PDB file of C-alpha atoms and ligand atoms in Angstrom:
ATOM      1  CA  MET A 218     146.202 110.561 -14.396  1.00 52.00           C
ATOM      2  CA  SER A 219     142.662 111.215 -13.278  1.00 60.00           C
ATOM      3  CA  ILE A 220     142.626 109.961  -9.695  1.00 76.00           C
ATOM      4  CA  LYS A 221     142.240 112.869  -7.296  1.00 84.00           C
ATOM      5  CA  VAL A 222     144.112 112.768  -4.003  1.00 90.00           C
ATOM      6  CA  PRO A 223     142.945 115.363  -1.463  1.00 92.00           C
ATOM      7  CA  TYR A 224     145.257 117.051   1.002  1.00 96.00           C
ATOM      8  CA  VAL A 225     145.222 114.940   4.142  1.00 96.00           C
ATOM      9  CA  PRO A 226     148.403 115.523   6.143  1.00 97.00           C
ATOM     10  CA  THR A 227     150.289 112.733   7.848  1.00 97.00           C
ATOM     11  CA  PRO A 228     150.685 113.654  11.537  1.00 97.00           C
ATOM     12  CA  THR A 229     154.239 115.008  11.633  1.00 97.00           C
ATOM     13  CA  SER A 230     155.332 112.767  14.507  1.00 97.00           C
ATOM     14  CA  VAL A 231     154.122 109.735  12.546  1.00 98.00           C
ATOM     15  CA  ALA A 232     155.926 110.847   9.383  1.00 98.00           C
ATOM     16  CA  MET A 233     159.196 111.291  11.323  1.00 98.00           C
ATOM     17  CA  GLU A 234     158.908 107.801  12.820  1.00 98.00           C
ATOM     18  CA  ILE A 235     158.254 106.385   9.346  1.00 98.00           C
ATOM     19  CA  ILE A 236     161.214 108.281   7.865  1.00 98.00           C
ATOM     20  CA  LYS A 237     163.438 106.994  10.685  1.00 98.00           C
ATOM     21  CA  ARG A 238     162.801 103.500   9.307  1.00 98.00           C
ATOM     22  CA  THR A 239     164.561 104.534   6.065  1.00 98.00           C
ATOM     23  CA  LYS A 240     167.767 105.201   8.084  1.00 98.00           C
ATOM     24  CA  PRO A 241     168.227 108.779   6.864  1.00 98.00           C
ATOM     25  CA  ARG A 242     171.739 110.216   6.761  1.00 98.00           C
ATOM     26  CA  PRO A 243     172.579 113.936   6.979  1.00 98.00           C
ATOM     27  CA  GLY A 244     172.779 115.548   3.544  1.00 98.00           C
ATOM     28  CA  GLU A 245     170.551 113.014   1.818  1.00 98.00           C
ATOM     29  CA  VAL A 246     167.670 114.263  -0.308  1.00 98.00           C
ATOM     30  CA  ILE A 247     164.109 113.450   0.658  1.00 99.00           C
ATOM     31  CA  VAL A 248     161.318 114.014  -1.856  1.00 99.00           C
ATOM     32  CA  ASP A 249     157.697 114.154  -0.710  1.00 98.00           C
ATOM     33  CA  ALA A 250     155.621 113.357  -3.815  1.00 98.00           C
ATOM     34  CA  GLY A 251     152.437 115.314  -3.127  1.00 98.00           C
ATOM     35  CA  ALA A 252     153.819 117.452  -0.331  1.00 98.00           C
ATOM     36  CA  GLY A 253     150.783 119.421   0.847  1.00 98.00           C
ATOM     37  CA  GLU A 254     152.055 122.282   3.021  1.00 98.00           C
ATOM     38  CA  CYS A 255     155.576 120.767   3.150  1.00 98.00           C
ATOM     39  CA  ASN A 256     155.279 119.693   6.804  1.00 98.00           C
ATOM     40  CA  ILE A 257     157.263 116.548   6.182  1.00 98.00           C
ATOM     41  CA  VAL A 258     160.177 117.943   4.192  1.00 98.00           C
ATOM     42  CA  ILE A 259     160.500 120.877   6.607  1.00 98.00           C
ATOM     43  CA  GLU A 260     160.562 118.702   9.715  1.00 98.00           C
ATOM     44  CA  ALA A 261     162.825 116.066   8.083  1.00 98.00           C
ATOM     45  CA  ALA A 262     165.329 118.798   7.192  1.00 98.00           C
ATOM     46  CA  ARG A 263     165.394 119.936  10.816  1.00 98.00           C
ATOM     47  CA  ARG A 264     165.245 116.566  12.504  1.00 98.00           C
ATOM     48  CA  PHE A 265     167.521 114.478  10.249  1.00 98.00           C
ATOM     49  CA  GLU A 266     169.544 117.198   8.492  1.00 98.00           C
ATOM     50  CA  LEU A 267     168.133 116.116   5.138  1.00 98.00           C
ATOM     51  CA  ILE A 268     167.665 118.284   2.073  1.00 98.00           C
ATOM     52  CA  GLY A 269     163.913 118.435   1.494  1.00 98.00           C
ATOM     53  CA  LEU A 270     162.051 118.722  -1.784  1.00 98.00           C
ATOM     54  CA  GLY A 271     158.274 118.794  -1.916  1.00 98.00           C
ATOM     55  CA  ILE A 272     156.395 118.332  -5.177  1.00 98.00           C
ATOM     56  CA  GLU A 273     152.886 119.734  -5.102  1.00 98.00           C
ATOM     57  CA  LYS A 274     150.344 120.570  -7.791  1.00 97.00           C
ATOM     58  CA  ASP A 275     148.007 122.791  -5.768  1.00 97.00           C
ATOM     59  CA  PRO A 276     149.289 126.381  -6.059  1.00 98.00           C
ATOM     60  CA  VAL A 277     147.716 127.411  -2.759  1.00 98.00           C
ATOM     61  CA  LEU A 278     149.666 124.705  -0.947  1.00 98.00           C
ATOM     62  CA  VAL A 279     152.852 125.556  -2.885  1.00 98.00           C
ATOM     63  CA  LYS A 280     152.521 129.181  -1.757  1.00 98.00           C
ATOM     64  CA  ARG A 281     152.094 128.001   1.820  1.00 98.00           C
ATOM     65  CA  CYS A 282     155.264 125.879   1.465  1.00 98.00           C
ATOM     66  CA  LEU A 283     157.231 128.857   0.174  1.00 98.00           C
ATOM     67  CA  GLU A 284     156.008 131.094   2.996  1.00 98.00           C
ATOM     68  CA  ARG A 285     157.009 128.525   5.573  1.00 98.00           C
ATOM     69  CA  ILE A 286     160.411 127.797   4.028  1.00 98.00           C
ATOM     70  CA  ASN A 287     161.198 131.509   4.077  1.00 98.00           C
ATOM     71  CA  ALA A 288     159.709 132.214   7.508  1.00 97.00           C
ATOM     72  CA  GLU A 289     161.494 129.271   9.085  1.00 96.00           C
ATOM     73  CA  GLY A 290     164.886 130.149   7.582  1.00 97.00           C
ATOM     74  CA  LEU A 291     165.126 126.964   5.546  1.00 98.00           C
ATOM     75  CA  ARG A 292     166.021 128.368   2.124  1.00 97.00           C
ATOM     76  CA  GLY A 293     168.766 126.216   0.640  1.00 97.00           C
ATOM     77  CA  ARG A 294     167.717 123.252   2.773  1.00 98.00           C
ATOM     78  CA  VAL A 295     164.069 122.824   1.718  1.00 98.00           C
ATOM     79  CA  TYR A 296     162.641 123.383  -1.765  1.00 98.00           C
ATOM     80  CA  VAL A 297     159.211 123.070  -3.314  1.00 98.00           C
ATOM     81  CA  ALA A 298     158.411 122.328  -6.946  1.00 98.00           C
ATOM     82  CA  TRP A 299     155.003 123.330  -8.290  1.00 98.00           C
ATOM     83  CA  GLY A 300     154.256 120.421 -10.561  1.00 97.00           C
ATOM     84  CA  ASP A 301     152.980 116.951 -11.224  1.00 98.00           C
ATOM     85  CA  ILE A 302     154.489 113.935  -9.491  1.00 98.00           C
ATOM     86  CA  PHE A 303     154.025 112.001 -12.739  1.00 97.00           C
ATOM     87  CA  GLN A 304     156.285 114.407 -14.625  1.00 97.00           C
ATOM     88  CA  PHE A 305     159.212 114.262 -12.232  1.00 96.00           C
ATOM     89  CA  ASN A 306     162.611 112.619 -12.543  1.00 95.00           C
ATOM     90  CA  TYR A 307     163.316 111.087  -9.134  1.00 98.00           C
ATOM     91  CA  SER A 308     167.044 110.491  -9.708  1.00 98.00           C
ATOM     92  CA  ILE A 309     167.894 113.254  -7.209  1.00 98.00           C
ATOM     93  CA  ALA A 310     166.154 111.422  -4.349  1.00 98.00           C
ATOM     94  CA  ASP A 311     167.706 109.227  -1.684  1.00 98.00           C
ATOM     95  CA  ILE A 312     164.350 108.854   0.049  1.00 98.00           C
ATOM     96  CA  VAL A 313     160.857 109.256  -1.400  1.00 98.00           C
ATOM     97  CA  TYR A 314     157.858 109.663   0.874  1.00 99.00           C
ATOM     98  CA  LEU A 315     154.379 108.784  -0.430  1.00 98.00           C
ATOM     99  CA  TYR A 316     150.944 109.284   1.057  1.00 98.00           C
ATOM    100  CA  LEU A 317     148.768 108.948  -1.995  1.00 98.00           C
ATOM    101  CA  GLY A 318     146.708 105.771  -2.351  1.00 97.00           C
ATOM    102  CA  THR A 319     147.160 102.314  -3.804  1.00 98.00           C
ATOM    103  CA  ASP A 320     145.911 103.193  -7.304  1.00 97.00           C
ATOM    104  CA  VAL A 321     148.135 106.261  -7.534  1.00 98.00           C
ATOM    105  CA  ASN A 322     151.106 104.283  -6.204  1.00 98.00           C
ATOM    106  CA  LYS A 323     150.503 101.656  -8.863  1.00 98.00           C
ATOM    107  CA  GLU A 324     150.543 104.262 -11.602  1.00 97.00           C
ATOM    108  CA  LEU A 325     153.499 106.173 -10.184  1.00 98.00           C
ATOM    109  CA  ALA A 326     155.726 103.161  -9.442  1.00 98.00           C
ATOM    110  CA  PRO A 327     157.110 102.593 -12.989  1.00 97.00           C
ATOM    111  CA  ILE A 328     158.155 106.264 -13.206  1.00 97.00           C
ATOM    112  CA  LEU A 329     159.567 106.199  -9.710  1.00 97.00           C
ATOM    113  CA  PHE A 330     161.572 102.998  -9.963  1.00 97.00           C
ATOM    114  CA  SER A 331     162.830 103.692 -13.480  1.00 97.00           C
ATOM    115  CA  THR A 332     164.306 107.070 -12.480  1.00 96.00           C
ATOM    116  CA  LEU A 333     165.517 106.361  -8.915  1.00 98.00           C
ATOM    117  CA  LYS A 334     169.152 105.545  -8.280  1.00 98.00           C
ATOM    118  CA  ARG A 335     170.128 102.181  -6.856  1.00 98.00           C
ATOM    119  CA  GLY A 336     169.824 102.064  -3.080  1.00 98.00           C
ATOM    120  CA  ALA A 337     167.188 104.797  -2.911  1.00 98.00           C
ATOM    121  CA  ARG A 338     164.417 104.112  -0.402  1.00 98.00           C
ATOM    122  CA  VAL A 339     160.718 104.617  -1.016  1.00 98.00           C
ATOM    123  CA  VAL A 340     158.413 104.662   1.954  1.00 98.00           C
ATOM    124  CA  SER A 341     154.666 104.676   1.527  1.00 98.00           C
ATOM    125  CA  HIS A 342     152.367 105.637   4.362  1.00 98.00           C
ATOM    126  CA  ASP A 343     149.269 103.439   4.713  1.00 98.00           C
ATOM    127  CA  PHE A 344     149.229 102.220   1.092  1.00 98.00           C
ATOM    128  CA  GLU A 345     151.301  99.509  -0.536  1.00 98.00           C
ATOM    129  CA  ILE A 346     152.735  99.723  -4.025  1.00 98.00           C
ATOM    130  CA  PRO A 347     150.958  96.927  -5.886  1.00 98.00           C
ATOM    131  CA  GLY A 348     153.287  94.565  -7.721  1.00 97.00           C
ATOM    132  CA  TYR A 349     156.407  95.551  -5.741  1.00 97.00           C
ATOM    133  CA  LYS A 350     157.786  93.587  -2.808  1.00 97.00           C
ATOM    134  CA  PRO A 351     158.474  95.693   0.286  1.00 98.00           C
ATOM    135  CA  THR A 352     161.685  95.041   2.225  1.00 98.00           C
ATOM    136  CA  GLU A 353     159.860  95.993   5.402  1.00 98.00           C
ATOM    137  CA  VAL A 354     156.274  96.497   6.511  1.00 98.00           C
ATOM    138  CA  GLY A 355     155.525  97.948   9.902  1.00 98.00           C
ATOM    139  CA  SER A 356     153.318 100.243  11.870  1.00 98.00           C
ATOM    140  CA  VAL A 357     153.754 103.410  13.866  1.00 97.00           C
ATOM    141  CA  LYS A 358     151.492 104.575  16.675  1.00 97.00           C
ATOM    142  CA  GLY A 359     149.839 107.915  15.922  1.00 96.00           C
ATOM    143  CA  PRO A 360     147.806 110.265  18.104  1.00 95.00           C
ATOM    144  CA  LEU A 361     144.524 108.706  16.914  1.00 96.00           C
ATOM    145  CA  ARG A 362     145.353 105.406  15.221  1.00 97.00           C
ATOM    146  CA  GLY A 363     148.088 103.090  14.037  1.00 97.00           C
ATOM    147  CA  HIS A 364     149.757 103.990  10.739  1.00 98.00           C
ATOM    148  CA  LYS A 365     151.126 101.310   8.459  1.00 98.00           C
ATOM    149  CA  TYR A 366     154.187 101.863   6.317  1.00 98.00           C
ATOM    150  CA  TYR A 367     155.749  99.958   3.416  1.00 98.00           C
ATOM    151  CA  LEU A 368     159.468 100.359   2.740  1.00 98.00           C
ATOM    152  CA  TYR A 369     161.000  99.576  -0.674  1.00 98.00           C
ATOM    153  CA  ILE A 370     164.610  99.750  -1.796  1.00 98.00           C
ATOM    154  CA  LYS A 371     165.532 100.333  -5.438  1.00 97.00           C
ATOM    155  CA  THR A 372     167.829  97.481  -6.550  1.00 95.00           C
TER     156      THR A 372
HETATM  157  C1  SAM R 274     147.245 112.832   1.153  1.00 50.68           C
HETATM  158  S1  SAM R 274     148.073 114.368   0.818  1.00 50.68           S
HETATM  159  C2  SAM R 274     149.656 114.043   1.550  1.00 50.68           C
HETATM  160  C3  SAM R 274     150.412 115.282   1.941  1.00 50.68           C
HETATM  161  C4  SAM R 274     151.781 115.021   2.593  1.00 50.68           C
HETATM  162  N1  SAM R 274     152.585 114.161   1.750  1.00 50.68           N
HETATM  163  C5  SAM R 274     151.605 114.355   3.930  1.00 50.68           C
HETATM  164  O1  SAM R 274     151.731 113.127   4.011  1.00 50.68           O
HETATM  165  O2  SAM R 274     151.328 115.086   4.888  1.00 50.68           O
HETATM  166  C6  SAM R 274     148.387 114.225  -0.947  1.00 50.68           C
HETATM  167  C7  SAM R 274     148.910 115.486  -1.596  1.00 50.68           C
HETATM  168  O3  SAM R 274     149.296 115.171  -2.924  1.00 50.68           O
HETATM  169  C8  SAM R 274     148.951 116.230  -3.791  1.00 50.68           C
HETATM  170  N2  SAM R 274     148.845 115.655  -5.149  1.00 50.68           N
HETATM  171  C9  SAM R 274     147.898 114.782  -5.601  1.00 50.68           C
HETATM  172  N3  SAM R 274     148.131 114.434  -6.878  1.00 50.68           N
HETATM  173  C10 SAM R 274     149.256 115.119  -7.263  1.00 50.68           C
HETATM  174  C11 SAM R 274     149.997 115.190  -8.478  1.00 50.68           C
HETATM  175  N4  SAM R 274     149.623 114.472  -9.556  1.00 50.68           N
HETATM  176  N5  SAM R 274     151.082 115.974  -8.525  1.00 50.68           N
HETATM  177  C12 SAM R 274     151.455 116.718  -7.433  1.00 50.68           C
HETATM  178  N6  SAM R 274     150.797 116.688  -6.247  1.00 50.68           N
HETATM  179  C13 SAM R 274     149.711 115.905  -6.160  1.00 50.68           C
HETATM  180  C14 SAM R 274     147.625 116.738  -3.225  1.00 50.68           C
HETATM  181  O4  SAM R 274     147.351 118.071  -3.659  1.00 50.68           O
HETATM  182  C15 SAM R 274     147.890 116.612  -1.726  1.00 50.68           C
HETATM  183  O5  SAM R 274     148.434 117.810  -1.223  1.00 50.68           O
END
């Protein structure tokens, strides 16, 4: 996969509103595919009592995730995997969060939906997953702009 996706964080308040739309339940596993500094998995673990797993390829960002997980006392509740989102088996996930881009979503979707368990929710910030029908499309007000989300459920 050659498309480069830079680190642009979702405002945390926006991400939490988007995750709320997936109806998270305590103890469920959320995976952020391309996790940056792990803001989302850390806050989702706190806010919704989820188990967080960030996948990130940039070692500098992975290090930052590890420092934060340790400093914030979240070991055992939040994890980070240094790796490629295209090489991951998503069967562990109840919720997958994406903020990647339409082309990347298109390429990732077959891997995602072939490994996810039935009933798992995928929520994509700003970008749809081409060729897949969302169960819900909505928008969330952010500090600077509106943020669209697309929610999919694995059937
Ligand atoms: C737009 S940022 C989103 C960060 C975070 N999910 C958020 O919403 O705040 C995309 C992140 O995906 C990471 N990324 C891009 N391609 C990746 C890949 N193939 N495997 C793992 N991480 C990747 C980038 O390094 C970047 O940190």
